[in-house]
Amino acid sequence: LSLCARPSVRGLCTFLFLGGFGVVLYRSMFSMIFKEVFDFEAGQVGLFIAYAALISTLSNTFFVGWAKAKFSDNSIVQFCVLTVSLCLGVFGYGCSHQILNVYGLCVLAIPQTVAAGFLYVMISGLISKVVHSTEMGTAIALTHALRSLSGV
């Protein structure tokens, strides 16, 4: 807990928790929304979750390093926050006005999932940069705990 007392770590942890909370709210509601708005069956919701997981795995495996080589960490984080916010806004508006279809969901999932995955990786990396090398394991564990806590 002494790590959280440091202003640089506390700010990043707060940001991670709040950002994670927004994504968790989306994830906790989308199965219900998919069922009610798009008439998805449980299996179809599962397929969509698998689709999003595949996007996240591929983007984190192949593109985080590329993005870090081209852009600063802060630029990536800001772009990811903007992207996730816009995607969630489009999702909410599109669902409430019934102008979003299944194909639109699949397209919208790409930037949203990539940005959410990048955001978590980038914040974890930023936290590990502001702590001493002997505290990196604790700092990474802290980011995982905060991500879990935001989903409780």
mmCIF file of C-alpha atoms in Angstrom:
data_model
loop_
_atom_site.group_PDB
_atom_site.id
_atom_site.type_symbol
_atom_site.label_atom_id
_atom_site.label_comp_id
_atom_site.label_asym_id
_atom_site.label_seq_id
_atom_site.Cartn_x
_atom_site.Cartn_y
_atom_site.Cartn_z
ATOM 1 C CA LEU A 1 0.000 0.000 0.000
ATOM 2 C CA SER A 2 2.975 2.310 0.390
ATOM 3 C CA LEU A 3 3.195 2.411 -3.415
ATOM 4 C CA CYS A 4 -0.276 3.965 -3.580
ATOM 5 C CA ALA A 5 0.838 6.767 -1.288
ATOM 6 C CA ARG A 6 3.175 8.113 -3.970
ATOM 7 C CA PRO A 7 1.450 10.782 -6.078
ATOM 8 C CA SER A 8 2.661 9.411 -9.442
ATOM 9 C CA VAL A 9 1.544 5.870 -8.642
ATOM 10 C CA ARG A 10 -1.688 7.012 -6.975
ATOM 11 C CA GLY A 11 -2.672 9.064 -10.035
ATOM 12 C CA LEU A 12 -2.009 6.215 -12.440
ATOM 13 C CA CYS A 13 -3.825 3.735 -10.191
ATOM 14 C CA THR A 14 -6.835 6.030 -9.898
ATOM 15 C CA PHE A 15 -6.870 6.448 -13.664
ATOM 16 C CA LEU A 16 -6.595 2.680 -14.172
ATOM 17 C CA PHE A 17 -9.387 1.978 -11.688
ATOM 18 C CA LEU A 18 -11.776 4.533 -13.186
ATOM 19 C CA GLY A 19 -10.982 3.491 -16.744
ATOM 20 C CA GLY A 20 -11.347 -0.157 -15.821
ATOM 21 C CA PHE A 21 -14.629 0.555 -14.072
ATOM 22 C CA GLY A 22 -16.088 2.078 -17.250
ATOM 23 C CA VAL A 23 -15.032 -0.891 -19.343
ATOM 24 C CA VAL A 24 -16.371 -3.314 -16.723
ATOM 25 C CA LEU A 25 -19.740 -1.535 -16.730
ATOM 26 C CA TYR A 26 -19.899 -2.005 -20.493
ATOM 27 C CA ARG A 27 -18.894 -5.662 -20.239
ATOM 28 C CA SER A 28 -21.363 -6.356 -17.462
ATOM 29 C CA MET A 29 -24.264 -4.907 -19.444
ATOM 30 C CA PHE A 30 -23.518 -5.912 -23.003
ATOM 31 C CA SER A 31 -24.789 -9.495 -22.731
ATOM 32 C CA MET A 32 -28.157 -8.185 -21.543
ATOM 33 C CA ILE A 33 -28.187 -5.476 -24.212
ATOM 34 C CA PHE A 34 -27.167 -7.965 -26.903
ATOM 35 C CA LYS A 35 -30.022 -10.231 -25.854
ATOM 36 C CA GLU A 36 -32.666 -7.496 -25.665
ATOM 37 C CA VAL A 37 -31.623 -5.219 -28.529
ATOM 38 C CA PHE A 38 -30.077 -7.663 -30.985
ATOM 39 C CA ASP A 39 -31.898 -10.882 -30.023
ATOM 40 C CA PHE A 40 -28.616 -12.698 -29.399
ATOM 41 C CA GLU A 41 -28.770 -16.156 -27.863
ATOM 42 C CA ALA A 42 -26.258 -17.145 -25.188
ATOM 43 C CA GLY A 43 -24.075 -18.886 -27.756
ATOM 44 C CA GLN A 44 -23.968 -15.799 -29.945
ATOM 45 C CA VAL A 45 -22.941 -13.647 -26.991
ATOM 46 C CA GLY A 46 -20.199 -16.188 -26.301
ATOM 47 C CA LEU A 47 -19.005 -15.993 -29.895
ATOM 48 C CA PHE A 48 -18.872 -12.203 -29.673
ATOM 49 C CA ILE A 49 -16.845 -12.433 -26.462
ATOM 50 C CA ALA A 50 -14.460 -14.860 -28.178
ATOM 51 C CA TYR A 51 -14.201 -12.478 -31.152
ATOM 52 C CA ALA A 52 -13.292 -9.581 -28.839
ATOM 53 C CA ALA A 53 -10.790 -11.766 -26.959
ATOM 54 C CA LEU A 54 -9.133 -12.727 -30.243
ATOM 55 C CA ILE A 55 -8.853 -9.072 -31.264
ATOM 56 C CA SER A 56 -7.342 -8.186 -27.889
ATOM 57 C CA THR A 57 -4.866 -11.059 -27.970
ATOM 58 C CA LEU A 58 -3.707 -10.274 -31.492
ATOM 59 C CA SER A 59 -3.415 -6.536 -30.912
ATOM 60 C CA ASN A 60 -1.537 -6.893 -27.630
ATOM 61 C CA THR A 61 0.763 -9.527 -29.110
ATOM 62 C CA PHE A 62 1.614 -7.836 -32.371
ATOM 63 C CA PHE A 63 0.884 -4.108 -32.141
ATOM 64 C CA VAL A 64 1.745 -2.749 -28.691
ATOM 65 C CA GLY A 65 5.471 -2.848 -29.448
ATOM 66 C CA TRP A 66 4.927 -1.230 -32.825
ATOM 67 C CA ALA A 67 2.829 1.562 -31.293
ATOM 68 C CA LYS A 68 5.376 2.172 -28.529
ATOM 69 C CA ALA A 69 8.141 2.477 -31.141
ATOM 70 C CA LYS A 70 6.166 5.103 -33.087
ATOM 71 C CA PHE A 71 4.436 7.140 -30.359
ATOM 72 C CA SER A 72 5.035 8.275 -26.798
ATOM 73 C CA ASP A 73 3.365 6.431 -23.951
ATOM 74 C CA ASN A 74 1.286 9.482 -23.057
ATOM 75 C CA SER A 75 0.071 9.866 -26.644
ATOM 76 C CA ILE A 76 -0.971 6.224 -26.770
ATOM 77 C CA VAL A 77 -2.826 6.480 -23.459
ATOM 78 C CA GLN A 78 -4.640 9.650 -24.519
ATOM 79 C CA PHE A 79 -5.590 8.168 -27.876
ATOM 80 C CA CYS A 80 -6.845 4.973 -26.191
ATOM 81 C CA VAL A 81 -8.975 6.911 -23.709
ATOM 82 C CA LEU A 82 -10.488 8.928 -26.533
ATOM 83 C CA THR A 83 -11.090 5.823 -28.637
ATOM 84 C CA VAL A 84 -12.731 3.827 -25.840
ATOM 85 C CA SER A 85 -14.888 6.819 -24.890
ATOM 86 C CA LEU A 86 -16.043 7.367 -28.465
ATOM 87 C CA CYS A 87 -16.735 3.675 -28.999
ATOM 88 C CA LEU A 88 -18.769 3.413 -25.799
ATOM 89 C CA GLY A 89 -20.680 6.548 -26.797
ATOM 90 C CA VAL A 90 -21.421 5.167 -30.264
ATOM 91 C CA PHE A 91 -22.437 1.841 -28.730
ATOM 92 C CA GLY A 92 -24.815 3.495 -26.259
ATOM 93 C CA TYR A 93 -26.315 5.847 -28.822
ATOM 94 C CA GLY A 94 -26.556 3.162 -31.486
ATOM 95 C CA CYS A 95 -28.279 0.724 -29.151
ATOM 96 C CA SER A 96 -30.690 3.222 -27.647
ATOM 97 C CA HIS A 97 -31.723 4.511 -31.082
ATOM 98 C CA GLN A 98 -31.598 1.039 -32.678
ATOM 99 C CA ILE A 99 -29.317 2.182 -35.495
ATOM 100 C CA LEU A 100 -26.489 -0.241 -34.719
ATOM 101 C CA ASN A 101 -26.657 -3.717 -36.231
ATOM 102 C CA VAL A 102 -24.566 -6.857 -35.715
ATOM 103 C CA TYR A 103 -22.070 -5.867 -38.394
ATOM 104 C CA GLY A 104 -21.685 -2.466 -36.769
ATOM 105 C CA LEU A 105 -21.031 -4.177 -33.426
ATOM 106 C CA CYS A 106 -18.291 -6.287 -34.963
ATOM 107 C CA VAL A 107 -16.657 -3.248 -36.548
ATOM 108 C CA LEU A 108 -17.017 -1.154 -33.386
ATOM 109 C CA ALA A 109 -15.479 -3.949 -31.314
ATOM 110 C CA ILE A 110 -12.169 -3.624 -33.160
ATOM 111 C CA PRO A 111 -11.068 -0.123 -32.080
ATOM 112 C CA GLN A 112 -12.732 -0.459 -28.678
ATOM 113 C CA THR A 113 -11.065 -3.759 -27.843
ATOM 114 C CA VAL A 114 -7.678 -2.720 -29.193
ATOM 115 C CA ALA A 115 -7.765 0.571 -27.278
ATOM 116 C CA ALA A 116 -8.950 -1.016 -24.020
ATOM 117 C CA GLY A 117 -6.235 -3.657 -24.221
ATOM 118 C CA PHE A 118 -3.543 -1.114 -25.067
ATOM 119 C CA LEU A 119 -4.719 1.135 -22.260
ATOM 120 C CA TYR A 120 -4.298 -1.545 -19.621
ATOM 121 C CA VAL A 121 -0.855 -2.533 -20.919
ATOM 122 C CA MET A 122 0.306 1.075 -21.177
ATOM 123 C CA ILE A 123 -0.857 2.064 -17.681
ATOM 124 C CA SER A 124 0.797 -1.032 -16.224
ATOM 125 C CA GLY A 125 3.987 -0.069 -18.042
ATOM 126 C CA LEU A 126 3.819 3.522 -16.850
ATOM 127 C CA ILE A 127 3.375 2.379 -13.257
ATOM 128 C CA SER A 128 6.377 0.079 -13.540
ATOM 129 C CA LYS A 129 8.449 3.032 -14.836
ATOM 130 C CA VAL A 130 7.718 5.273 -11.836
ATOM 131 C CA VAL A 131 8.683 2.724 -9.184
ATOM 132 C CA HIS A 132 12.085 1.374 -8.213
ATOM 133 C CA SER A 133 13.173 -1.807 -9.994
ATOM 134 C CA THR A 134 12.812 -3.770 -6.746
ATOM 135 C CA GLU A 135 9.127 -2.745 -6.589
ATOM 136 C CA MET A 136 8.126 -3.637 -10.154
ATOM 137 C CA GLY A 137 6.559 -6.964 -9.236
ATOM 138 C CA THR A 138 4.463 -5.308 -6.557
ATOM 139 C CA ALA A 139 3.482 -2.518 -8.941
ATOM 140 C CA ILE A 140 2.364 -4.967 -11.640
ATOM 141 C CA ALA A 141 0.438 -6.967 -9.026
ATOM 142 C CA LEU A 142 -1.201 -3.725 -7.924
ATOM 143 C CA THR A 143 -2.415 -3.035 -11.476
ATOM 144 C CA HIS A 144 -3.886 -6.536 -11.696
ATOM 145 C CA ALA A 145 -5.579 -6.124 -8.321
ATOM 146 C CA LEU A 146 -7.059 -2.773 -9.342
ATOM 147 C CA ARG A 147 -8.360 -4.250 -12.557
ATOM 148 C CA SER A 148 -10.003 -7.039 -10.585
ATOM 149 C CA LEU A 149 -11.348 -4.611 -7.988
ATOM 150 C CA SER A 150 -12.944 -2.438 -10.665
ATOM 151 C CA GLY A 151 -14.873 -5.490 -11.791
ATOM 152 C CA VAL A 152 -16.241 -6.377 -8.351
#
